Amino acid sequence: MKTFAVAAAAVLLFTGTAQAEPAHVAHASGKFEKYSETAKAVTYDEKVPSGAKVLVLGVPTISGGTTVILTLKGLLPHRAYGAHVHVNKCGKEPAAAGPHFQHVADPKQPSVDPAYANPHNEIWLDVHTDGNGFAYTSSTVDWQFTDRHAQSVVVHNEHTHTKPGEAGTAGPRLACVNVAF
């Protein structure tokens, strides 16, 4: 948790907190658990064990961008996971979170076109856990949430693919955390 506090302070120090409406700081934390209507963080697969912890911080930057920090603790050790910001809240089924949030939406969904499904138009948060199942990452894009807001971060089975026809895909959805971006 100390690492997160230092990272969050650094983001605030170097990006500032000045914001034009409706951009705001988004924060979510919790322990992954089986779905319930009150769950903040939901696990759908044992690759994200119940009780594992998650923390997400989204900060609008002075320059008009957004930085998102993802911290995970208690996942499987020495393992790659993909993670992305999604349009809907978590639900009983993994698909409930909907597609990735795209700054410029691909008219064809699900989006696998690298012109839309890329880390500049979406927020990608791929991680690799250490020997204790801990992972930390951040992503900065040059846009902010305005009239459309994302609602969750989904953890996927593998790192994000980038080739045409599979761009943005990262395997099955393993877990989801609600975040009001």
PDB file of C-alpha atoms in Angstrom, residues 1 7 38 42 44 48 58 78 90 95 111 130 133 142 151 164:
ATOM      1  CA  MET A   1       0.000   0.000   0.000  1.00  0.00           C
ATOM      2  CA  ALA A   7       2.598   6.554  -6.860  1.00  0.00           C
ATOM      3  CA  THR A  38     -23.220  -4.783  -3.289  1.00  0.00           C
ATOM      4  CA  VAL A  42     -16.125  -9.264  -8.560  1.00  0.00           C
ATOM      5  CA  TYR A  44     -15.384 -14.769 -12.093  1.00  0.00           C
ATOM      6  CA  VAL A  48      -8.236 -13.911  -9.491  1.00  0.00           C
ATOM      7  CA  GLY A  58      -8.041   7.821 -12.205  1.00  0.00           C
ATOM      8  CA  HIS A  78       4.544 -14.746 -11.841  1.00  0.00           C
ATOM      9  CA  CYS A  90     -19.581  -5.147 -13.262  1.00  0.00           C
ATOM     10  CA  ALA A  95     -19.898  -9.688 -20.260  1.00  0.00           C
ATOM     11  CA  SER A 111     -13.723  -3.608 -31.801  1.00  0.00           C
ATOM     12  CA  ASP A 130       5.665 -10.729  -8.861  1.00  0.00           C
ATOM     13  CA  GLY A 133       1.018 -11.985  -6.610  1.00  0.00           C
ATOM     14  CA  ASP A 142      -4.195  12.455 -23.836  1.00  0.00           C
ATOM     15  CA  GLN A 151     -17.763   2.413 -15.189  1.00  0.00           C
ATOM     16  CA  PRO A 164      -5.505  -6.556 -36.811  1.00  0.00           C
TER      17      PRO A 164
END
